[in-house]
Amino acid sequence: MKTTWRTTWQLDDIVVHRDEVEVDRIAAQAIVRVYLLYRGLGDSPGDIGRSLVELADGGFVLFEPETGFAGRVNFERQPFWRERACIYWVDAARAALPWRLRLGGWSGPACRRLEAGALAGCVERWPLGRPETWDERKQHRIDRTRPFGFSSPTHA
């Protein structure tokens, strides 16, 4: 039988379930940054491959797509994420990871905690733009397609 994963919001925590059993709980207030590693243009939710959550204690949580974490970040609690300004979109081709983490689901569970040292030197080299929620990213994509350029005053 295939293992099923899902993430849900419970009050101010993000809870990870494996086969409907809680296996991890992340306090939303402990989240420093969320890195959404995407393929292609990153213009659709399906482009997001992995999500890496940086925690206040210096550790990380790596989510594979089957956990549904990227959907929870992008589509739920938008005011929370907008206020925190902590979601960064990173081109997966430019986001080098240690070899043991490059294999995705083959090398470990779909959700796993990593110590700060596990990613030492990697994340700091990732090219980061400004933080943006899914709604902000979508609006920027729409603005780019307009014939006379950006219409939003936030694109100065």
PDB file of C-alpha atoms in Angstrom:
ATOM      1  CA  MET A   1       0.000   0.000   0.000  1.00  0.00           C
ATOM      2  CA  LYS A   2       1.277   3.447  -0.924  1.00  0.00           C
ATOM      3  CA  THR A   3       2.017   5.921   1.849  1.00  0.00           C
ATOM      4  CA  THR A   4      -0.181   9.019   1.761  1.00  0.00           C
ATOM      5  CA  TRP A   5       0.969  12.425   2.963  1.00  0.00           C
ATOM      6  CA  ARG A   6      -0.896  15.633   3.618  1.00  0.00           C
ATOM      7  CA  THR A   7      -0.447  18.911   5.437  1.00  0.00           C
ATOM      8  CA  THR A   8      -3.173  20.855   7.179  1.00  0.00           C
ATOM      9  CA  TRP A   9      -3.549  24.006   9.211  1.00  0.00           C
ATOM     10  CA  GLN A  10      -4.610  23.438  12.807  1.00  0.00           C
ATOM     11  CA  LEU A  11      -4.914  26.750  14.608  1.00  0.00           C
ATOM     12  CA  ASP A  12      -1.476  28.355  14.148  1.00  0.00           C
ATOM     13  CA  ASP A  13       0.372  25.148  13.334  1.00  0.00           C
ATOM     14  CA  ILE A  14       1.027  23.323  10.108  1.00  0.00           C
ATOM     15  CA  VAL A  15       0.510  19.641  10.788  1.00  0.00           C
ATOM     16  CA  VAL A  16       2.007  16.861   8.682  1.00  0.00           C
ATOM     17  CA  HIS A  17       0.152  13.555   8.391  1.00  0.00           C
ATOM     18  CA  ARG A  18       1.457  10.263   7.027  1.00  0.00           C
ATOM     19  CA  ASP A  19      -1.289   7.702   6.452  1.00  0.00           C
ATOM     20  CA  GLU A  20      -3.628   9.934   8.497  1.00  0.00           C
ATOM     21  CA  VAL A  21      -1.321   9.865  11.549  1.00  0.00           C
ATOM     22  CA  GLU A  22       0.284  13.104  12.722  1.00  0.00           C
ATOM     23  CA  VAL A  23       4.063  12.847  12.290  1.00  0.00           C
ATOM     24  CA  ASP A  24       5.171  16.479  12.638  1.00  0.00           C
ATOM     25  CA  ARG A  25       3.877  19.874  13.691  1.00  0.00           C
ATOM     26  CA  ILE A  26       5.409  23.207  12.723  1.00  0.00           C
ATOM     27  CA  ALA A  27       4.479  26.375  14.564  1.00  0.00           C
ATOM     28  CA  ALA A  28       3.760  28.952  11.875  1.00  0.00           C
ATOM     29  CA  GLN A  29       5.381  31.670  14.002  1.00  0.00           C
ATOM     30  CA  ALA A  30       8.664  29.699  13.898  1.00  0.00           C
ATOM     31  CA  ILE A  31       8.843  29.944  10.104  1.00  0.00           C
ATOM     32  CA  VAL A  32      11.515  32.374   8.954  1.00  0.00           C
ATOM     33  CA  ARG A  33      11.381  31.676   5.215  1.00  0.00           C
ATOM     34  CA  VAL A  34       9.656  29.383   2.769  1.00  0.00           C
ATOM     35  CA  TYR A  35      11.537  28.522  -0.420  1.00  0.00           C
ATOM     36  CA  LEU A  36       9.374  27.175  -3.238  1.00  0.00           C
ATOM     37  CA  LEU A  37      11.621  25.384  -5.718  1.00  0.00           C
ATOM     38  CA  TYR A  38       9.957  25.452  -9.094  1.00  0.00           C
ATOM     39  CA  ARG A  39      10.596  24.113 -12.568  1.00  0.00           C
ATOM     40  CA  GLY A  40       9.733  25.899 -15.786  1.00  0.00           C
ATOM     41  CA  LEU A  41       8.491  29.440 -15.275  1.00  0.00           C
ATOM     42  CA  GLY A  42       6.937  28.852 -11.874  1.00  0.00           C
ATOM     43  CA  ASP A  43       3.687  30.324 -13.156  1.00  0.00           C
ATOM     44  CA  SER A  44       1.429  27.454 -12.141  1.00  0.00           C
ATOM     45  CA  PRO A  45       1.089  25.558  -8.882  1.00  0.00           C
ATOM     46  CA  GLY A  46       2.108  22.382 -10.717  1.00  0.00           C
ATOM     47  CA  ASP A  47       5.540  23.902 -11.379  1.00  0.00           C
ATOM     48  CA  ILE A  48       6.458  23.729  -7.691  1.00  0.00           C
ATOM     49  CA  GLY A  49       8.604  20.691  -7.021  1.00  0.00           C
ATOM     50  CA  ARG A  50       9.790  20.977  -3.462  1.00  0.00           C
ATOM     51  CA  SER A  51       9.290  23.340  -0.573  1.00  0.00           C
ATOM     52  CA  LEU A  52      11.972  24.118   1.959  1.00  0.00           C
ATOM     53  CA  VAL A  53      10.943  25.776   5.209  1.00  0.00           C
ATOM     54  CA  GLU A  54      13.579  27.570   7.258  1.00  0.00           C
ATOM     55  CA  LEU A  55      12.839  27.683  10.984  1.00  0.00           C
ATOM     56  CA  ALA A  56      13.844  30.189  13.639  1.00  0.00           C
ATOM     57  CA  ASP A  57      16.063  27.598  15.371  1.00  0.00           C
ATOM     58  CA  GLY A  58      18.206  27.355  12.224  1.00  0.00           C
ATOM     59  CA  GLY A  59      16.785  24.021  11.123  1.00  0.00           C
ATOM     60  CA  PHE A  60      14.831  23.241   7.974  1.00  0.00           C
ATOM     61  CA  VAL A  61      11.910  21.086   6.893  1.00  0.00           C
ATOM     62  CA  LEU A  62      11.948  19.710   3.343  1.00  0.00           C
ATOM     63  CA  PHE A  63       8.598  18.891   1.745  1.00  0.00           C
ATOM     64  CA  GLU A  64       8.173  16.841  -1.399  1.00  0.00           C
ATOM     65  CA  PRO A  65       5.190  17.704  -3.650  1.00  0.00           C
ATOM     66  CA  GLU A  66       3.020  14.803  -2.462  1.00  0.00           C
ATOM     67  CA  THR A  67       2.703  16.361   1.000  1.00  0.00           C
ATOM     68  CA  GLY A  68       0.606  19.181  -0.387  1.00  0.00           C
ATOM     69  CA  PHE A  69       2.602  21.753   1.556  1.00  0.00           C
ATOM     70  CA  ALA A  70       3.074  24.089  -1.416  1.00  0.00           C
ATOM     71  CA  GLY A  71      -0.681  24.217  -1.876  1.00  0.00           C
ATOM     72  CA  ARG A  72      -1.189  25.123   1.780  1.00  0.00           C
ATOM     73  CA  VAL A  73       1.387  27.890   1.541  1.00  0.00           C
ATOM     74  CA  ASN A  74       0.081  29.298  -1.715  1.00  0.00           C
ATOM     75  CA  PHE A  75      -3.643  29.075  -1.319  1.00  0.00           C
ATOM     76  CA  GLU A  76      -4.485  29.214   2.372  1.00  0.00           C
ATOM     77  CA  ARG A  77      -4.015  31.986   4.893  1.00  0.00           C
ATOM     78  CA  GLN A  78      -2.923  34.555   2.333  1.00  0.00           C
ATOM     79  CA  PRO A  79      -3.068  37.473   4.801  1.00  0.00           C
ATOM     80  CA  PHE A  80      -0.702  35.604   7.138  1.00  0.00           C
ATOM     81  CA  TRP A  81       1.854  34.966   4.374  1.00  0.00           C
ATOM     82  CA  ARG A  82       1.545  38.448   2.915  1.00  0.00           C
ATOM     83  CA  GLU A  83       2.179  40.021   6.332  1.00  0.00           C
ATOM     84  CA  ARG A  84       5.175  37.754   6.994  1.00  0.00           C
ATOM     85  CA  ALA A  85       6.707  38.374   3.544  1.00  0.00           C
ATOM     86  CA  CYS A  86       8.676  35.154   3.792  1.00  0.00           C
ATOM     87  CA  ILE A  87       7.875  33.165   0.631  1.00  0.00           C
ATOM     88  CA  TYR A  88      10.659  33.040  -1.943  1.00  0.00           C
ATOM     89  CA  TRP A  89      10.379  31.456  -5.368  1.00  0.00           C
ATOM     90  CA  VAL A  90      13.602  29.774  -6.454  1.00  0.00           C
ATOM     91  CA  ASP A  91      14.339  28.206  -9.828  1.00  0.00           C
ATOM     92  CA  ALA A  92      15.081  24.557  -8.969  1.00  0.00           C
ATOM     93  CA  ALA A  93      17.778  24.436 -11.648  1.00  0.00           C
ATOM     94  CA  ARG A  94      19.688  27.150  -9.767  1.00  0.00           C
ATOM     95  CA  ALA A  95      19.025  25.831  -6.248  1.00  0.00           C
ATOM     96  CA  ALA A  96      21.894  23.471  -5.544  1.00  0.00           C
ATOM     97  CA  LEU A  97      21.249  20.958  -2.784  1.00  0.00           C
ATOM     98  CA  PRO A  98      23.585  18.429  -1.183  1.00  0.00           C
ATOM     99  CA  TRP A  99      23.769  15.237  -3.237  1.00  0.00           C
ATOM    100  CA  ARG A 100      21.762  13.114  -0.778  1.00  0.00           C
ATOM    101  CA  LEU A 101      18.821  15.540  -1.058  1.00  0.00           C
ATOM    102  CA  ARG A 102      18.833  15.777  -4.859  1.00  0.00           C
ATOM    103  CA  LEU A 103      17.238  12.382  -5.269  1.00  0.00           C
ATOM    104  CA  GLY A 104      13.887  13.522  -3.900  1.00  0.00           C
ATOM    105  CA  GLY A 105      11.590  10.858  -2.553  1.00  0.00           C
ATOM    106  CA  TRP A 106      14.088   8.106  -3.300  1.00  0.00           C
ATOM    107  CA  SER A 107      16.413   9.194  -0.521  1.00  0.00           C
ATOM    108  CA  GLY A 108      13.992   9.738   2.337  1.00  0.00           C
ATOM    109  CA  PRO A 109      10.461  10.435   3.461  1.00  0.00           C
ATOM    110  CA  ALA A 110       8.328  13.057   1.741  1.00  0.00           C
ATOM    111  CA  CYS A 111       8.669  15.348   4.757  1.00  0.00           C
ATOM    112  CA  ARG A 112      11.864  15.485   6.745  1.00  0.00           C
ATOM    113  CA  ARG A 113      13.555  17.802   9.193  1.00  0.00           C
ATOM    114  CA  LEU A 114      17.128  18.807   8.521  1.00  0.00           C
ATOM    115  CA  GLU A 115      19.627  20.367  10.856  1.00  0.00           C
ATOM    116  CA  ALA A 116      21.079  23.738   9.912  1.00  0.00           C
ATOM    117  CA  GLY A 117      24.393  22.128   9.002  1.00  0.00           C
ATOM    118  CA  ALA A 118      22.737  19.838   6.445  1.00  0.00           C
ATOM    119  CA  LEU A 119      22.319  22.795   4.097  1.00  0.00           C
ATOM    120  CA  ALA A 120      25.351  24.822   5.125  1.00  0.00           C
ATOM    121  CA  GLY A 121      26.492  26.984   2.251  1.00  0.00           C
ATOM    122  CA  CYS A 122      23.675  25.936  -0.096  1.00  0.00           C
ATOM    123  CA  VAL A 123      20.737  28.181   0.636  1.00  0.00           C
ATOM    124  CA  GLU A 124      22.920  31.266   1.031  1.00  0.00           C
ATOM    125  CA  ARG A 125      23.977  30.938  -2.622  1.00  0.00           C
ATOM    126  CA  TRP A 126      20.467  30.652  -4.037  1.00  0.00           C
ATOM    127  CA  PRO A 127      19.390  33.620  -6.169  1.00  0.00           C
ATOM    128  CA  LEU A 128      16.475  35.194  -4.336  1.00  0.00           C
ATOM    129  CA  GLY A 129      14.198  37.900  -5.583  1.00  0.00           C
ATOM    130  CA  ARG A 130      11.810  39.673  -3.331  1.00  0.00           C
ATOM    131  CA  PRO A 131       9.351  37.616  -1.279  1.00  0.00           C
ATOM    132  CA  GLU A 132       5.933  37.180  -2.851  1.00  0.00           C
ATOM    133  CA  THR A 133       2.777  35.211  -2.213  1.00  0.00           C
ATOM    134  CA  TRP A 134       1.045  33.250  -4.948  1.00  0.00           C
ATOM    135  CA  ASP A 135      -1.449  36.092  -5.477  1.00  0.00           C
ATOM    136  CA  GLU A 136       1.362  38.625  -5.868  1.00  0.00           C
ATOM    137  CA  ARG A 137       3.242  36.334  -8.247  1.00  0.00           C
ATOM    138  CA  LYS A 138       0.104  35.809 -10.308  1.00  0.00           C
ATOM    139  CA  GLN A 139      -0.505  39.572 -10.503  1.00  0.00           C
ATOM    140  CA  HIS A 140       3.092  40.168 -11.664  1.00  0.00           C
ATOM    141  CA  ARG A 141       2.618  37.528 -14.374  1.00  0.00           C
ATOM    142  CA  ILE A 142      -0.568  39.265 -15.550  1.00  0.00           C
ATOM    143  CA  ASP A 143       1.181  42.647 -15.526  1.00  0.00           C
ATOM    144  CA  ARG A 144       4.032  41.258 -17.666  1.00  0.00           C
ATOM    145  CA  THR A 145       1.558  40.256 -20.373  1.00  0.00           C
ATOM    146  CA  ARG A 146      -0.062  43.688 -20.664  1.00  0.00           C
ATOM    147  CA  PRO A 147       0.845  45.515 -23.874  1.00  0.00           C
ATOM    148  CA  PHE A 148       1.983  48.707 -22.143  1.00  0.00           C
ATOM    149  CA  GLY A 149       4.001  47.120 -19.371  1.00  0.00           C
ATOM    150  CA  PHE A 150       3.399  47.093 -15.684  1.00  0.00           C
ATOM    151  CA  SER A 151       0.355  48.920 -14.433  1.00  0.00           C
ATOM    152  CA  SER A 152       0.841  48.386 -10.737  1.00  0.00           C
ATOM    153  CA  PRO A 153       2.554  51.156  -8.748  1.00  0.00           C
ATOM    154  CA  THR A 154       4.454  48.473  -6.785  1.00  0.00           C
ATOM    155  CA  HIS A 155       6.626  47.751  -9.836  1.00  0.00           C
ATOM    156  CA  ALA A 156       8.613  50.963  -9.753  1.00  0.00           C
TER     157      ALA A 156
END
